[in-house]
CSV table of C-alpha atoms in Angstrom, one decimal:
chain,number,residue,atom,x,y,z
A,1,UNK,CA,100.3,-30.5,-56.7
A,2,UNK,CA,98.4,-30.5,-53.4
A,3,UNK,CA,101.3,-29.0,-51.6
A,4,UNK,CA,101.5,-26.2,-54.2
A,5,UNK,CA,97.8,-25.5,-53.9
A,6,UNK,CA,98.2,-25.2,-50.1
A,7,UNK,CA,101.1,-22.8,-50.5
A,8,UNK,CA,99.1,-20.6,-52.9
A,9,UNK,CA,96.1,-20.5,-50.4
A,10,UNK,CA,98.4,-19.6,-47.5
A,11,UNK,CA,100.0,-16.9,-49.6
A,12,UNK,CA,96.6,-15.4,-50.5
A,13,UNK,CA,95.5,-15.5,-46.9
A,14,UNK,CA,98.7,-13.8,-45.7
A,15,UNK,CA,98.4,-11.2,-48.4
A,16,UNK,CA,94.8,-10.4,-47.4
A,17,UNK,CA,95.8,-10.0,-43.8
A,18,UNK,CA,99.0,-7.9,-44.3
A,19,UNK,CA,97.5,-5.5,-46.8
A,20,UNK,CA,95.2,-3.7,-44.4
A,21,UNK,CA,98.1,-3.1,-42.0
A,22,UNK,CA,100.3,-1.5,-44.7
A,23,UNK,CA,97.4,0.4,-46.2
A,24,UNK,CA,96.5,1.7,-42.7
A,25,UNK,CA,100.0,3.1,-42.2
A,26,UNK,CA,99.9,4.8,-45.6
A,27,UNK,CA,96.5,6.2,-44.8
A,28,UNK,CA,97.5,7.7,-41.4
A,29,UNK,CA,100.5,9.3,-43.1
A,30,UNK,CA,98.9,10.7,-46.2
A,31,UNK,CA,95.2,10.7,-46.2
A,32,UNK,CA,94.4,12.3,-42.9
A,33,UNK,CA,93.5,15.9,-43.6
A,34,UNK,CA,95.9,18.5,-42.1
A,35,UNK,CA,93.0,20.4,-40.4
A,36,UNK,CA,91.7,17.2,-38.7
A,37,UNK,CA,88.2,17.7,-39.9
A,38,UNK,CA,86.2,14.6,-40.7
A,39,UNK,CA,84.5,14.8,-44.1
A,40,UNK,CA,82.1,12.4,-45.7
A,41,UNK,CA,81.7,11.4,-49.3
A,42,UNK,CA,77.9,11.7,-49.1
A,43,UNK,CA,75.9,14.9,-49.4
A,44,UNK,CA,73.1,16.4,-47.2
A,45,UNK,CA,69.7,16.1,-48.7
A,46,UNK,CA,70.7,13.3,-51.0
A,47,UNK,CA,69.1,9.8,-51.0
A,48,UNK,CA,71.1,6.7,-51.7
A,49,UNK,CA,69.3,3.5,-52.7
A,50,UNK,CA,70.3,-0.2,-52.8
A,51,UNK,CA,68.4,-3.1,-54.3
A,52,UNK,CA,68.3,-6.8,-53.2
A,53,UNK,CA,69.8,-8.8,-56.0
A,54,UNK,CA,70.2,-12.2,-54.3
A,55,UNK,CA,68.5,-13.5,-51.2
A,56,UNK,CA,67.6,-16.5,-49.0
A,57,UNK,CA,64.2,-15.6,-47.5
A,58,UNK,CA,64.3,-18.6,-45.2
A,59,UNK,CA,67.0,-16.9,-43.2
A,60,UNK,CA,64.8,-13.8,-42.7
A,61,UNK,CA,66.3,-11.7,-45.5
A,62,UNK,CA,64.2,-9.5,-47.7
A,63,UNK,CA,62.9,-10.8,-51.1
A,64,UNK,CA,64.6,-10.0,-54.4
A,65,UNK,CA,64.0,-6.5,-55.7
A,66,UNK,CA,63.3,-5.1,-52.3
A,67,UNK,CA,65.1,-1.7,-51.6
A,68,UNK,CA,66.8,0.2,-48.9
A,69,UNK,CA,66.9,4.0,-49.1
A,70,UNK,CA,69.0,6.2,-46.9
A,71,UNK,CA,68.4,10.0,-47.0
A,72,UNK,CA,71.2,12.0,-45.4
A,73,UNK,CA,69.3,14.7,-43.6
A,74,UNK,CA,72.2,16.4,-41.9
A,75,UNK,CA,75.9,16.1,-41.1
A,76,UNK,CA,77.1,17.9,-38.0
A,77,UNK,CA,80.7,18.6,-37.0
A,78,UNK,CA,81.4,18.7,-33.2
A,79,UNK,CA,84.5,18.8,-31.0
A,80,UNK,CA,86.4,21.2,-33.3
A,81,UNK,CA,85.8,19.0,-36.3
A,82,UNK,CA,87.1,15.7,-35.0
A,83,UNK,CA,83.6,14.4,-34.0
A,84,UNK,CA,80.9,14.0,-36.6
A,85,UNK,CA,77.2,12.9,-36.5
A,86,UNK,CA,75.4,11.8,-39.6
A,87,UNK,CA,71.6,12.0,-39.3
A,88,UNK,CA,69.5,10.1,-41.7
A,89,UNK,CA,66.0,8.7,-42.6
A,90,UNK,CA,66.2,5.1,-43.5
A,91,UNK,CA,63.4,3.3,-45.2
A,92,UNK,CA,63.0,-0.3,-46.5
A,93,UNK,CA,60.6,-1.4,-49.3
A,94,UNK,CA,59.5,-5.0,-49.3
A,95,UNK,CA,58.9,-6.1,-52.9
A,96,UNK,CA,56.6,-9.0,-51.8
A,97,UNK,CA,54.2,-7.0,-49.5
A,98,UNK,CA,54.8,-3.7,-51.5
A,99,UNK,CA,55.0,-2.0,-48.1
A,100,UNK,CA,57.6,0.6,-47.1
A,101,UNK,CA,58.8,0.7,-43.5
A,102,UNK,CA,60.8,3.5,-41.8
A,103,UNK,CA,63.7,2.2,-39.8
A,104,UNK,CA,65.1,5.6,-38.7
A,105,UNK,CA,63.4,8.9,-38.9
A,106,UNK,CA,65.8,11.9,-39.2
A,107,UNK,CA,67.9,10.6,-36.3
A,108,UNK,CA,71.6,9.9,-35.6
A,109,UNK,CA,72.6,7.1,-38.0
A,110,UNK,CA,76.4,7.3,-37.4
A,111,UNK,CA,78.6,8.9,-34.7
A,112,UNK,CA,82.3,9.0,-35.2
A,113,UNK,CA,85.1,10.5,-33.1
A,114,UNK,CA,88.4,10.5,-35.0
A,115,UNK,CA,90.4,11.4,-31.9
A,116,UNK,CA,89.5,8.1,-30.1
A,117,UNK,CA,88.4,6.0,-33.1
A,118,UNK,CA,85.0,5.7,-31.5
A,119,UNK,CA,82.3,4.6,-34.0
A,120,UNK,CA,78.7,3.9,-33.1
A,121,UNK,CA,75.6,3.2,-35.2
A,122,UNK,CA,72.0,3.5,-34.3
A,123,UNK,CA,72.0,-0.3,-34.0
A,124,UNK,CA,74.2,-3.2,-34.8
A,125,UNK,CA,73.3,-3.3,-38.5
A,126,UNK,CA,73.4,-6.7,-40.2
A,127,UNK,CA,71.0,-6.2,-43.1
A,128,UNK,CA,71.7,-2.8,-44.8
A,129,UNK,CA,74.5,-0.6,-46.1
A,130,UNK,CA,76.7,1.9,-44.2
A,131,UNK,CA,78.8,5.0,-45.0
A,132,UNK,CA,82.3,5.7,-44.0
A,133,UNK,CA,84.4,8.9,-44.1
A,134,UNK,CA,86.9,8.2,-46.9
A,135,UNK,CA,89.9,9.8,-45.3
A,136,UNK,CA,89.3,8.1,-42.0
A,137,UNK,CA,88.1,4.6,-43.2
A,138,UNK,CA,90.8,2.7,-41.1
A,139,UNK,CA,90.1,4.7,-38.0
A,140,UNK,CA,86.3,4.3,-38.6
A,141,UNK,CA,86.8,0.5,-39.1
A,142,UNK,CA,88.7,0.2,-35.9
A,143,UNK,CA,85.8,1.8,-34.1
A,144,UNK,CA,83.3,-0.5,-35.8
A,145,UNK,CA,85.4,-3.5,-34.6
A,146,UNK,CA,84.8,-2.3,-31.0
A,147,UNK,CA,81.1,-1.5,-31.6
A,148,UNK,CA,80.5,-5.0,-33.0
A,149,UNK,CA,82.7,-6.7,-30.4
A,150,UNK,CA,79.9,-8.8,-28.8
A,151,UNK,CA,77.9,-9.2,-32.0
A,152,UNK,CA,80.4,-10.8,-34.4
A,153,UNK,CA,82.7,-13.7,-33.4
A,154,UNK,CA,85.3,-12.5,-35.9
A,155,UNK,CA,85.4,-9.0,-37.4
A,156,UNK,CA,87.9,-6.8,-39.2
A,157,UNK,CA,88.7,-5.1,-42.5
A,158,UNK,CA,90.5,-5.7,-45.7
A,159,UNK,CA,91.8,-3.3,-48.3
A,160,UNK,CA,93.2,-3.7,-51.8
A,161,UNK,CA,93.4,-1.3,-54.8
A,162,UNK,CA,90.2,0.9,-54.5
A,163,UNK,CA,88.1,-1.7,-52.6
A,164,UNK,CA,87.7,-1.4,-48.8
A,165,UNK,CA,85.7,-4.1,-46.9
A,166,UNK,CA,84.5,-4.4,-43.3
A,167,UNK,CA,83.5,-7.9,-42.4
A,168,UNK,CA,82.0,-9.9,-39.5
A,169,UNK,CA,81.3,-13.5,-38.8
A,170,UNK,CA,78.3,-14.7,-36.7
A,171,UNK,CA,78.4,-18.1,-35.2
A,172,UNK,CA,74.7,-18.3,-34.5
A,173,UNK,CA,73.9,-18.6,-38.2
A,174,UNK,CA,77.3,-19.4,-39.6
A,175,UNK,CA,77.2,-16.4,-41.9
A,176,UNK,CA,79.8,-13.8,-43.0
A,177,UNK,CA,78.6,-10.2,-43.4
A,178,UNK,CA,80.7,-8.0,-45.7
A,179,UNK,CA,80.3,-4.3,-46.6
A,180,UNK,CA,82.5,-3.1,-49.5
A,181,UNK,CA,82.9,0.6,-50.0
A,182,UNK,CA,83.7,2.7,-53.0
A,183,UNK,CA,86.1,5.7,-53.0
A,184,UNK,CA,83.3,8.0,-51.7
A,185,UNK,CA,82.9,5.8,-48.6
A,186,UNK,CA,79.5,4.5,-49.8
A,187,UNK,CA,78.6,0.8,-49.5
A,188,UNK,CA,78.4,-0.4,-53.1
A,189,UNK,CA,77.9,-4.1,-52.2
A,190,UNK,CA,76.6,-5.7,-49.0
A,191,UNK,CA,77.0,-9.5,-49.0
A,192,UNK,CA,76.1,-12.2,-46.5
A,193,UNK,CA,77.5,-15.6,-47.4
A,194,UNK,CA,77.9,-18.9,-45.5
A,195,UNK,CA,81.4,-20.2,-44.6
A,196,UNK,CA,80.8,-23.2,-46.7
A,197,UNK,CA,79.4,-21.4,-49.8
A,198,UNK,CA,81.5,-20.5,-52.9
A,199,UNK,CA,82.7,-16.9,-52.4
A,200,UNK,CA,83.3,-16.6,-56.2
A,201,UNK,CA,79.7,-17.6,-57.1
A,202,UNK,CA,77.0,-14.9,-56.5
A,203,UNK,CA,74.3,-17.6,-56.7
A,204,UNK,CA,75.7,-18.8,-53.4
A,205,UNK,CA,75.3,-15.5,-51.7
A,206,UNK,CA,72.6,-15.7,-49.0
A,207,UNK,CA,71.9,-12.0,-49.2
A,208,UNK,CA,73.3,-9.4,-51.7
A,209,UNK,CA,72.5,-5.7,-51.8
A,210,UNK,CA,73.8,-3.6,-54.7
A,211,UNK,CA,74.0,0.2,-54.9
A,212,UNK,CA,71.5,1.3,-57.6
A,213,UNK,CA,72.8,3.1,-60.7
A,214,UNK,CA,72.8,6.8,-60.2
A,215,UNK,CA,73.5,6.6,-56.5
A,216,UNK,CA,77.3,7.0,-56.9
A,217,UNK,CA,77.5,3.4,-57.9
A,218,UNK,CA,80.6,1.8,-59.5
A,219,UNK,CA,80.3,-1.0,-62.1
A,220,UNK,CA,80.5,-4.5,-60.6
A,221,UNK,CA,83.6,-6.2,-62.0
A,222,UNK,CA,85.5,-9.4,-61.9
A,223,UNK,CA,88.2,-7.9,-59.7
A,224,UNK,CA,85.5,-7.4,-57.0
A,225,UNK,CA,84.7,-11.1,-57.1
A,226,UNK,CA,88.4,-12.1,-56.8
A,227,UNK,CA,88.7,-9.7,-53.8
A,228,UNK,CA,85.7,-11.1,-52.1
A,229,UNK,CA,87.0,-14.6,-52.7
A,230,UNK,CA,90.3,-13.7,-51.0
A,231,UNK,CA,88.6,-12.0,-48.2
A,232,UNK,CA,86.2,-14.9,-47.4
A,233,UNK,CA,89.0,-17.5,-47.6
A,234,UNK,CA,91.0,-15.4,-45.1
A,235,UNK,CA,88.0,-15.0,-42.8
A,236,UNK,CA,87.2,-18.8,-43.0
A,237,UNK,CA,90.8,-19.5,-42.0
A,238,UNK,CA,90.7,-17.1,-39.1
A,239,UNK,CA,87.3,-18.1,-37.8
A,240,UNK,CA,88.0,-21.9,-38.0
A,241,UNK,CA,91.3,-21.3,-36.1
A,242,UNK,CA,89.5,-19.4,-33.4
A,243,UNK,CA,86.7,-22.0,-33.1
A,244,UNK,CA,89.3,-24.7,-32.6
A,245,UNK,CA,90.9,-22.7,-29.9
């Protein structure tokens, strides 16, 4: 029985690792627009809001019911359409202090060059959601891996069905950070979980942000939990192997 269980885990890990590669090939072949323009699934002038559903305040995370709001102030196309800048105003509401703080005031939130897969953010975000261009999510993720190169010990992306996830593992606090995106390229769940926690049990999440209803949210389902479980098992396997080396 133990041997069978090990084989199942290895199969799941390999599946999780291989799928992004095959999906990436399909994306480059079919999803990239013929005109090369980078388009976003968010709209100028619209505000997207996330609420803290689960937290561990001792790790410095916001209390439950706190909120992040990102107002997309402008989207600018440069370089003939291959380069894009998304400007935003980002605010955070602390449910304990009842104070709202501005993190970014109508400034560049995301810069992306599809010709070089260069992705930069206003800072190395590890506590709030992101946006990705739906047709260039693999290119964008490749850029994020470079951007987070010195921040995360292990980083990468996973894709299955309609769920796309970018993840990173930090050795300083032994936490995995995971952004999952819906079909519009909007983070619908942002999770931070310890390597030794149960990835299938939301009560073990150290920090969990959920896109609020009405903000292009998608219902939270069991398939998402299964996917997160696969993703974290894969990441644990990769991270432990790297730590041993």
